Amino acid sequence: MKTAHVSSVISRLLVFTLVVSLTFGSSALGTTVQASTSDSYRYEFVVNENGFTNVVVNYESTARKGWSWVFVPKFSNWSETVLAGSILQSNFADTENVTGVDYYFYQVFNFSYTSVGSFRMKIEFNMSVGAFIIEPRGMFYSPQIGFKEGSNGEANVSLPSDYEIDRNKALAIGEWNYKPKSVDKNYAFFDLQENLVRLQIEFSTSLTTPDLVKLQQGIFTFDAVERYE
């Protein structure tokens, strides 16, 4: 009986997450990424066993001078580190003014730069619940990826070593959906074909049953996974 209840909870969670992804993740018409040897964004998502996700965005350009833009969180902390070259000017803009769509939780970071050889910058932030996990299943759903059209883009997602990605349920969701270029058990690599996209990956965990706790709220009693208490 307990197993059936857990399976029901997992199914409802995954269906809810899928509905949210289809509602909010594909509303914008992104621009197809065009090949360019001088301008690229590389996203790194590292997920731990509780779904906490570290996000690193690496930007690199071989131009001596240029400008670009990228989505950053609007309501949570993030940092930018210039590794080579220097930023000349920077400002923030609403996503609707740049893409035509209001991504409520994000803002556009505009920047111009100069360099000798190459310009490199790293942006970093965290997501406390980058993946929802109810053992033995889980789902990773990336923050909204957004960067200047015409730039190259790629993304890597790394899960704990004892987790396994469902190859048939790993997608980039944008104007259209497409699968990762490669998957290796707990690691997926996406060659981003659009500049506005989110990544969705279902996976299995090494533990087969979740650690449940009972929560009381008035006359209601809830069974919840302890990590979300």
PDB file of C-alpha atoms in Angstrom:
ATOM      1  CA  MET A   1       0.000   0.000   0.000  1.00  0.00           C
ATOM      2  CA  LYS A   2       2.802   2.392   0.882  1.00  0.00           C
ATOM      3  CA  THR A   3       4.555   1.609  -2.417  1.00  0.00           C
ATOM      4  CA  ALA A   4       1.385   2.333  -4.378  1.00  0.00           C
ATOM      5  CA  HIS A   5       0.958   5.627  -2.540  1.00  0.00           C
ATOM      6  CA  VAL A   6       4.534   6.674  -3.287  1.00  0.00           C
ATOM      7  CA  SER A   7       4.137   5.749  -6.954  1.00  0.00           C
ATOM      8  CA  SER A   8       0.987   7.882  -7.084  1.00  0.00           C
ATOM      9  CA  VAL A   9       2.812  10.839  -5.536  1.00  0.00           C
ATOM     10  CA  ILE A  10       5.687  10.474  -8.022  1.00  0.00           C
ATOM     11  CA  SER A  11       3.316  10.287 -10.981  1.00  0.00           C
ATOM     12  CA  ARG A  12       1.441  13.400  -9.876  1.00  0.00           C
ATOM     13  CA  LEU A  13       4.664  15.340  -9.321  1.00  0.00           C
ATOM     14  CA  LEU A  14       6.072  14.467 -12.735  1.00  0.00           C
ATOM     15  CA  VAL A  15       2.788  15.272 -14.490  1.00  0.00           C
ATOM     16  CA  PHE A  16       2.585  18.614 -12.656  1.00  0.00           C
ATOM     17  CA  THR A  17       6.193  19.468 -13.560  1.00  0.00           C
ATOM     18  CA  LEU A  18       5.558  18.569 -17.204  1.00  0.00           C
ATOM     19  CA  VAL A  19       2.470  20.805 -17.307  1.00  0.00           C
ATOM     20  CA  VAL A  20       4.466  23.678 -15.816  1.00  0.00           C
ATOM     21  CA  SER A  21       7.251  23.140 -18.337  1.00  0.00           C
ATOM     22  CA  LEU A  22       4.879  23.153 -21.277  1.00  0.00           C
ATOM     23  CA  THR A  23       3.057  26.213 -19.923  1.00  0.00           C
ATOM     24  CA  PHE A  24       6.042  28.405 -19.082  1.00  0.00           C
ATOM     25  CA  GLY A  25       8.958  26.838 -20.926  1.00  0.00           C
ATOM     26  CA  SER A  26       7.829  27.034 -24.519  1.00  0.00           C
ATOM     27  CA  SER A  27       5.846  30.264 -24.707  1.00  0.00           C
ATOM     28  CA  ALA A  28       8.572  32.244 -26.460  1.00  0.00           C
ATOM     29  CA  LEU A  29       9.656  32.010 -30.029  1.00  0.00           C
ATOM     30  CA  GLY A  30      13.414  31.748 -29.747  1.00  0.00           C
ATOM     31  CA  THR A  31      15.963  32.369 -32.442  1.00  0.00           C
ATOM     32  CA  THR A  32      17.878  29.504 -33.983  1.00  0.00           C
ATOM     33  CA  VAL A  33      21.538  29.585 -32.979  1.00  0.00           C
ATOM     34  CA  GLN A  34      23.760  30.289 -35.949  1.00  0.00           C
ATOM     35  CA  ALA A  35      27.320  29.026 -36.122  1.00  0.00           C
ATOM     36  CA  SER A  36      29.915  31.579 -35.111  1.00  0.00           C
ATOM     37  CA  THR A  37      33.550  30.926 -34.253  1.00  0.00           C
ATOM     38  CA  SER A  38      33.957  34.096 -32.185  1.00  0.00           C
ATOM     39  CA  ASP A  39      31.071  34.030 -29.711  1.00  0.00           C
ATOM     40  CA  SER A  40      29.845  31.203 -27.455  1.00  0.00           C
ATOM     41  CA  TYR A  41      27.925  30.419 -24.257  1.00  0.00           C
ATOM     42  CA  ARG A  42      28.552  27.203 -22.317  1.00  0.00           C
ATOM     43  CA  TYR A  43      26.172  26.242 -19.499  1.00  0.00           C
ATOM     44  CA  GLU A  44      27.181  23.845 -16.718  1.00  0.00           C
ATOM     45  CA  PHE A  45      24.505  22.402 -14.400  1.00  0.00           C
ATOM     46  CA  VAL A  46      25.732  20.267 -11.483  1.00  0.00           C
ATOM     47  CA  VAL A  47      22.924  18.609  -9.472  1.00  0.00           C
ATOM     48  CA  ASN A  48      23.414  16.981  -6.054  1.00  0.00           C
ATOM     49  CA  GLU A  49      21.437  14.155  -4.405  1.00  0.00           C
ATOM     50  CA  ASN A  50      18.862  16.610  -3.000  1.00  0.00           C
ATOM     51  CA  GLY A  51      18.274  18.467  -6.250  1.00  0.00           C
ATOM     52  CA  PHE A  52      20.387  21.517  -5.306  1.00  0.00           C
ATOM     53  CA  THR A  53      21.934  22.791  -8.537  1.00  0.00           C
ATOM     54  CA  ASN A  54      24.998  24.908  -9.175  1.00  0.00           C
ATOM     55  CA  VAL A  55      24.795  26.864 -12.434  1.00  0.00           C
ATOM     56  CA  VAL A  56      27.854  28.214 -14.256  1.00  0.00           C
ATOM     57  CA  VAL A  57      27.589  30.133 -17.524  1.00  0.00           C
ATOM     58  CA  ASN A  58      30.853  30.611 -19.419  1.00  0.00           C
ATOM     59  CA  TYR A  59      30.968  33.226 -22.164  1.00  0.00           C
ATOM     60  CA  GLU A  60      33.881  33.549 -24.578  1.00  0.00           C
ATOM     61  CA  SER A  61      34.550  35.787 -27.581  1.00  0.00           C
ATOM     62  CA  THR A  62      37.618  36.150 -29.804  1.00  0.00           C
ATOM     63  CA  ALA A  63      36.578  39.644 -30.920  1.00  0.00           C
ATOM     64  CA  ARG A  64      38.716  42.561 -29.734  1.00  0.00           C
ATOM     65  CA  LYS A  65      35.562  44.548 -29.019  1.00  0.00           C
ATOM     66  CA  GLY A  66      31.945  43.525 -28.856  1.00  0.00           C
ATOM     67  CA  TRP A  67      28.722  43.304 -26.888  1.00  0.00           C
ATOM     68  CA  SER A  68      26.297  40.619 -25.853  1.00  0.00           C
ATOM     69  CA  TRP A  69      23.465  39.812 -23.432  1.00  0.00           C
ATOM     70  CA  VAL A  70      22.462  36.886 -21.249  1.00  0.00           C
ATOM     71  CA  PHE A  71      19.638  36.005 -18.836  1.00  0.00           C
ATOM     72  CA  VAL A  72      20.460  36.195 -15.110  1.00  0.00           C
ATOM     73  CA  PRO A  73      18.186  35.718 -12.049  1.00  0.00           C
ATOM     74  CA  LYS A  74      16.083  38.727 -11.078  1.00  0.00           C
ATOM     75  CA  PHE A  75      15.304  37.860  -7.448  1.00  0.00           C
ATOM     76  CA  SER A  76      18.267  35.748  -6.293  1.00  0.00           C
ATOM     77  CA  ASN A  77      21.988  36.316  -5.964  1.00  0.00           C
ATOM     78  CA  TRP A  78      24.375  35.742  -8.849  1.00  0.00           C
ATOM     79  CA  SER A  79      27.942  36.747  -9.612  1.00  0.00           C
ATOM     80  CA  GLU A  80      30.007  37.554 -12.656  1.00  0.00           C
ATOM     81  CA  THR A  81      33.772  37.123 -12.945  1.00  0.00           C
ATOM     82  CA  VAL A  82      35.809  38.434 -15.875  1.00  0.00           C
ATOM     83  CA  LEU A  83      38.604  35.951 -16.623  1.00  0.00           C
ATOM     84  CA  ALA A  84      40.173  37.712 -19.622  1.00  0.00           C
ATOM     85  CA  GLY A  85      39.677  41.175 -21.071  1.00  0.00           C
ATOM     86  CA  SER A  86      37.472  43.784 -19.425  1.00  0.00           C
ATOM     87  CA  ILE A  87      33.859  44.978 -19.398  1.00  0.00           C
ATOM     88  CA  LEU A  88      33.424  48.500 -20.774  1.00  0.00           C
ATOM     89  CA  GLN A  89      29.771  49.063 -19.874  1.00  0.00           C
ATOM     90  CA  SER A  90      26.874  47.031 -18.546  1.00  0.00           C
ATOM     91  CA  ASN A  91      23.196  47.463 -17.681  1.00  0.00           C
ATOM     92  CA  PHE A  92      20.007  45.495 -17.074  1.00  0.00           C
ATOM     93  CA  ALA A  93      16.812  45.272 -19.088  1.00  0.00           C
ATOM     94  CA  ASP A  94      13.468  43.515 -18.838  1.00  0.00           C
ATOM     95  CA  THR A  95      13.363  40.289 -20.827  1.00  0.00           C
ATOM     96  CA  GLU A  96      10.251  41.486 -22.664  1.00  0.00           C
ATOM     97  CA  ASN A  97      12.129  44.467 -24.079  1.00  0.00           C
ATOM     98  CA  VAL A  98      14.798  42.175 -25.551  1.00  0.00           C
ATOM     99  CA  THR A  99      12.946  38.969 -26.492  1.00  0.00           C
ATOM    100  CA  GLY A 100       9.327  40.106 -26.705  1.00  0.00           C
ATOM    101  CA  VAL A 101       8.364  37.772 -23.828  1.00  0.00           C
ATOM    102  CA  ASP A 102       8.210  38.497 -20.094  1.00  0.00           C
ATOM    103  CA  TYR A 103      10.250  35.853 -18.239  1.00  0.00           C
ATOM    104  CA  TYR A 104       9.213  37.018 -14.791  1.00  0.00           C
ATOM    105  CA  PHE A 105      12.046  35.488 -12.751  1.00  0.00           C
ATOM    106  CA  TYR A 106      14.844  36.681 -15.055  1.00  0.00           C
ATOM    107  CA  GLN A 107      16.420  39.876 -16.338  1.00  0.00           C
ATOM    108  CA  VAL A 108      18.772  40.629 -19.218  1.00  0.00           C
ATOM    109  CA  PHE A 109      22.381  41.496 -18.419  1.00  0.00           C
ATOM    110  CA  ASN A 110      23.741  43.630 -21.297  1.00  0.00           C
ATOM    111  CA  PHE A 111      27.485  44.152 -21.515  1.00  0.00           C
ATOM    112  CA  SER A 112      30.121  45.519 -23.882  1.00  0.00           C
ATOM    113  CA  TYR A 113      33.739  44.396 -23.657  1.00  0.00           C
ATOM    114  CA  THR A 114      37.255  44.749 -24.970  1.00  0.00           C
ATOM    115  CA  SER A 115      40.110  42.272 -25.045  1.00  0.00           C
ATOM    116  CA  VAL A 116      43.532  41.393 -26.385  1.00  0.00           C
ATOM    117  CA  GLY A 117      43.160  37.908 -27.869  1.00  0.00           C
ATOM    118  CA  SER A 118      39.894  36.867 -26.211  1.00  0.00           C
ATOM    119  CA  PHE A 119      37.263  37.955 -23.721  1.00  0.00           C
ATOM    120  CA  ARG A 120      36.092  35.407 -21.142  1.00  0.00           C
ATOM    121  CA  MET A 121      33.514  35.799 -18.399  1.00  0.00           C
ATOM    122  CA  LYS A 122      31.897  33.418 -15.892  1.00  0.00           C
ATOM    123  CA  ILE A 123      28.430  33.871 -14.365  1.00  0.00           C
ATOM    124  CA  GLU A 124      27.425  31.702 -11.409  1.00  0.00           C
ATOM    125  CA  PHE A 125      24.291  31.170  -9.312  1.00  0.00           C
ATOM    126  CA  ASN A 126      22.463  28.393  -7.450  1.00  0.00           C
ATOM    127  CA  MET A 127      19.014  26.798  -7.566  1.00  0.00           C
ATOM    128  CA  SER A 128      17.869  25.259  -4.289  1.00  0.00           C
ATOM    129  CA  VAL A 129      15.457  22.955  -6.147  1.00  0.00           C
ATOM    130  CA  GLY A 130      16.886  22.469  -9.610  1.00  0.00           C
ATOM    131  CA  ALA A 131      15.583  18.889  -9.560  1.00  0.00           C
ATOM    132  CA  PHE A 132      12.495  17.441  -7.853  1.00  0.00           C
ATOM    133  CA  ILE A 133      13.244  14.015  -6.393  1.00  0.00           C
ATOM    134  CA  ILE A 134      10.889  11.423  -4.934  1.00  0.00           C
ATOM    135  CA  GLU A 135      12.839   8.177  -4.949  1.00  0.00           C
ATOM    136  CA  PRO A 136      13.189   6.222  -7.137  1.00  0.00           C
ATOM    137  CA  ARG A 137      12.433   8.946  -9.707  1.00  0.00           C
ATOM    138  CA  GLY A 138      13.318  12.578 -10.237  1.00  0.00           C
ATOM    139  CA  MET A 139      13.156  15.380 -12.771  1.00  0.00           C
ATOM    140  CA  PHE A 140      15.674  18.132 -13.502  1.00  0.00           C
ATOM    141  CA  TYR A 141      14.298  21.341 -14.960  1.00  0.00           C
ATOM    142  CA  SER A 142      16.845  23.997 -15.822  1.00  0.00           C
ATOM    143  CA  PRO A 143      16.480  27.741 -15.348  1.00  0.00           C
ATOM    144  CA  GLN A 144      15.494  29.639 -18.465  1.00  0.00           C
ATOM    145  CA  ILE A 145      18.454  29.752 -20.822  1.00  0.00           C
ATOM    146  CA  GLY A 146      18.639  32.984 -22.786  1.00  0.00           C
ATOM    147  CA  PHE A 147      21.511  34.632 -24.662  1.00  0.00           C
ATOM    148  CA  LYS A 148      22.169  36.878 -27.632  1.00  0.00           C
ATOM    149  CA  GLU A 149      20.945  35.415 -30.894  1.00  0.00           C
ATOM    150  CA  GLY A 150      23.670  34.324 -33.317  1.00  0.00           C
ATOM    151  CA  SER A 151      25.968  33.022 -30.582  1.00  0.00           C
ATOM    152  CA  ASN A 152      26.968  29.384 -30.249  1.00  0.00           C
ATOM    153  CA  GLY A 153      25.461  27.575 -27.270  1.00  0.00           C
ATOM    154  CA  GLU A 154      25.946  24.283 -25.444  1.00  0.00           C
ATOM    155  CA  ALA A 155      24.935  22.853 -22.074  1.00  0.00           C
ATOM    156  CA  ASN A 156      26.131  20.055 -19.787  1.00  0.00           C
ATOM    157  CA  VAL A 157      24.035  18.471 -17.020  1.00  0.00           C
ATOM    158  CA  SER A 158      25.787  16.340 -14.369  1.00  0.00           C
ATOM    159  CA  LEU A 159      23.832  14.265 -11.833  1.00  0.00           C
ATOM    160  CA  PRO A 160      25.240  12.274  -8.869  1.00  0.00           C
ATOM    161  CA  SER A 161      27.286   9.261  -9.979  1.00  0.00           C
ATOM    162  CA  ASP A 162      24.694   6.727  -8.754  1.00  0.00           C
ATOM    163  CA  TYR A 163      21.793   8.376 -10.643  1.00  0.00           C
ATOM    164  CA  GLU A 164      20.845   7.391 -14.193  1.00  0.00           C
ATOM    165  CA  ILE A 165      19.285   9.559 -16.893  1.00  0.00           C
ATOM    166  CA  ASP A 166      16.267   8.235 -18.796  1.00  0.00           C
ATOM    167  CA  ARG A 167      17.536   8.714 -22.352  1.00  0.00           C
ATOM    168  CA  ASN A 168      13.998   8.785 -23.754  1.00  0.00           C
ATOM    169  CA  LYS A 169      12.948  11.581 -21.394  1.00  0.00           C
ATOM    170  CA  ALA A 170      15.737  14.119 -21.824  1.00  0.00           C
ATOM    171  CA  LEU A 171      14.764  17.159 -23.887  1.00  0.00           C
ATOM    172  CA  ALA A 172      15.622  20.726 -24.749  1.00  0.00           C
ATOM    173  CA  ILE A 173      12.326  22.634 -24.872  1.00  0.00           C
ATOM    174  CA  GLY A 174      12.095  25.788 -26.938  1.00  0.00           C
ATOM    175  CA  GLU A 175      10.333  26.666 -30.177  1.00  0.00           C
ATOM    176  CA  TRP A 176      10.648  22.945 -30.846  1.00  0.00           C
ATOM    177  CA  ASN A 177      11.875  20.005 -28.743  1.00  0.00           C
ATOM    178  CA  TYR A 178      15.056  18.046 -29.364  1.00  0.00           C
ATOM    179  CA  LYS A 179      17.187  15.479 -27.565  1.00  0.00           C
ATOM    180  CA  PRO A 180      20.697  15.864 -26.142  1.00  0.00           C
ATOM    181  CA  LYS A 181      23.608  15.241 -28.464  1.00  0.00           C
ATOM    182  CA  SER A 182      24.989  12.626 -26.061  1.00  0.00           C
ATOM    183  CA  VAL A 183      24.036  10.910 -22.788  1.00  0.00           C
ATOM    184  CA  ASP A 184      26.388   8.910 -20.567  1.00  0.00           C
ATOM    185  CA  LYS A 185      24.494   7.465 -17.551  1.00  0.00           C
ATOM    186  CA  ASN A 186      24.444  10.528 -15.249  1.00  0.00           C
ATOM    187  CA  TYR A 187      25.679  13.124 -17.767  1.00  0.00           C
ATOM    188  CA  ALA A 188      23.959  14.797 -20.725  1.00  0.00           C
ATOM    189  CA  PHE A 189      25.381  17.169 -23.342  1.00  0.00           C
ATOM    190  CA  PHE A 190      23.157  19.486 -25.381  1.00  0.00           C
ATOM    191  CA  ASP A 191      24.180  21.322 -28.541  1.00  0.00           C
ATOM    192  CA  LEU A 192      21.780  24.253 -28.179  1.00  0.00           C
ATOM    193  CA  GLN A 193      19.932  24.967 -31.404  1.00  0.00           C
ATOM    194  CA  GLU A 194      18.091  28.022 -30.055  1.00  0.00           C
ATOM    195  CA  ASN A 195      18.997  30.937 -27.843  1.00  0.00           C
ATOM    196  CA  LEU A 196      15.837  30.646 -25.676  1.00  0.00           C
ATOM    197  CA  VAL A 197      15.398  27.170 -24.227  1.00  0.00           C
ATOM    198  CA  ARG A 198      14.990  25.074 -21.067  1.00  0.00           C
ATOM    199  CA  LEU A 199      16.277  21.570 -20.379  1.00  0.00           C
ATOM    200  CA  GLN A 200      14.125  18.821 -18.906  1.00  0.00           C
ATOM    201  CA  ILE A 201      15.589  15.477 -17.813  1.00  0.00           C
ATOM    202  CA  GLU A 202      13.913  12.582 -15.982  1.00  0.00           C
ATOM    203  CA  PHE A 203      16.159  10.190 -14.084  1.00  0.00           C
ATOM    204  CA  SER A 204      16.219   7.318 -11.607  1.00  0.00           C
ATOM    205  CA  THR A 205      17.975   7.284  -8.238  1.00  0.00           C
ATOM    206  CA  SER A 206      19.937   4.585  -6.440  1.00  0.00           C
ATOM    207  CA  LEU A 207      17.430   4.569  -3.555  1.00  0.00           C
ATOM    208  CA  THR A 208      14.123   2.860  -4.293  1.00  0.00           C
ATOM    209  CA  THR A 209      11.913   4.409  -1.590  1.00  0.00           C
ATOM    210  CA  PRO A 210      11.731   7.999  -0.317  1.00  0.00           C
ATOM    211  CA  ASP A 211      12.118   9.036   3.317  1.00  0.00           C
ATOM    212  CA  LEU A 212       8.592  10.245   4.101  1.00  0.00           C
ATOM    213  CA  VAL A 213       7.394  12.388   7.009  1.00  0.00           C
ATOM    214  CA  LYS A 214       3.860  13.346   8.074  1.00  0.00           C
ATOM    215  CA  LEU A 215       2.966  17.047   8.170  1.00  0.00           C
ATOM    216  CA  GLN A 216      -0.073  18.397   9.984  1.00  0.00           C
ATOM    217  CA  GLN A 217      -1.796  21.600   8.843  1.00  0.00           C
ATOM    218  CA  GLY A 218      -5.101  22.175  10.601  1.00  0.00           C
ATOM    219  CA  ILE A 219      -7.387  19.258   9.802  1.00  0.00           C
ATOM    220  CA  PHE A 220      -5.127  18.086   6.956  1.00  0.00           C
ATOM    221  CA  THR A 221      -2.313  15.540   7.155  1.00  0.00           C
ATOM    222  CA  PHE A 222       0.276  15.282   4.375  1.00  0.00           C
ATOM    223  CA  ASP A 223       2.867  12.654   3.511  1.00  0.00           C
ATOM    224  CA  ALA A 224       5.920  14.542   2.226  1.00  0.00           C
ATOM    225  CA  VAL A 225       9.500  13.709   1.303  1.00  0.00           C
ATOM    226  CA  GLU A 226      11.677  14.779   4.225  1.00  0.00           C
ATOM    227  CA  ARG A 227      13.972  16.960   2.073  1.00  0.00           C
ATOM    228  CA  TYR A 228      10.954  19.165   1.228  1.00  0.00           C
ATOM    229  CA  GLU A 229       9.634  19.410   4.789  1.00  0.00           C
TER     230      GLU A 229
END
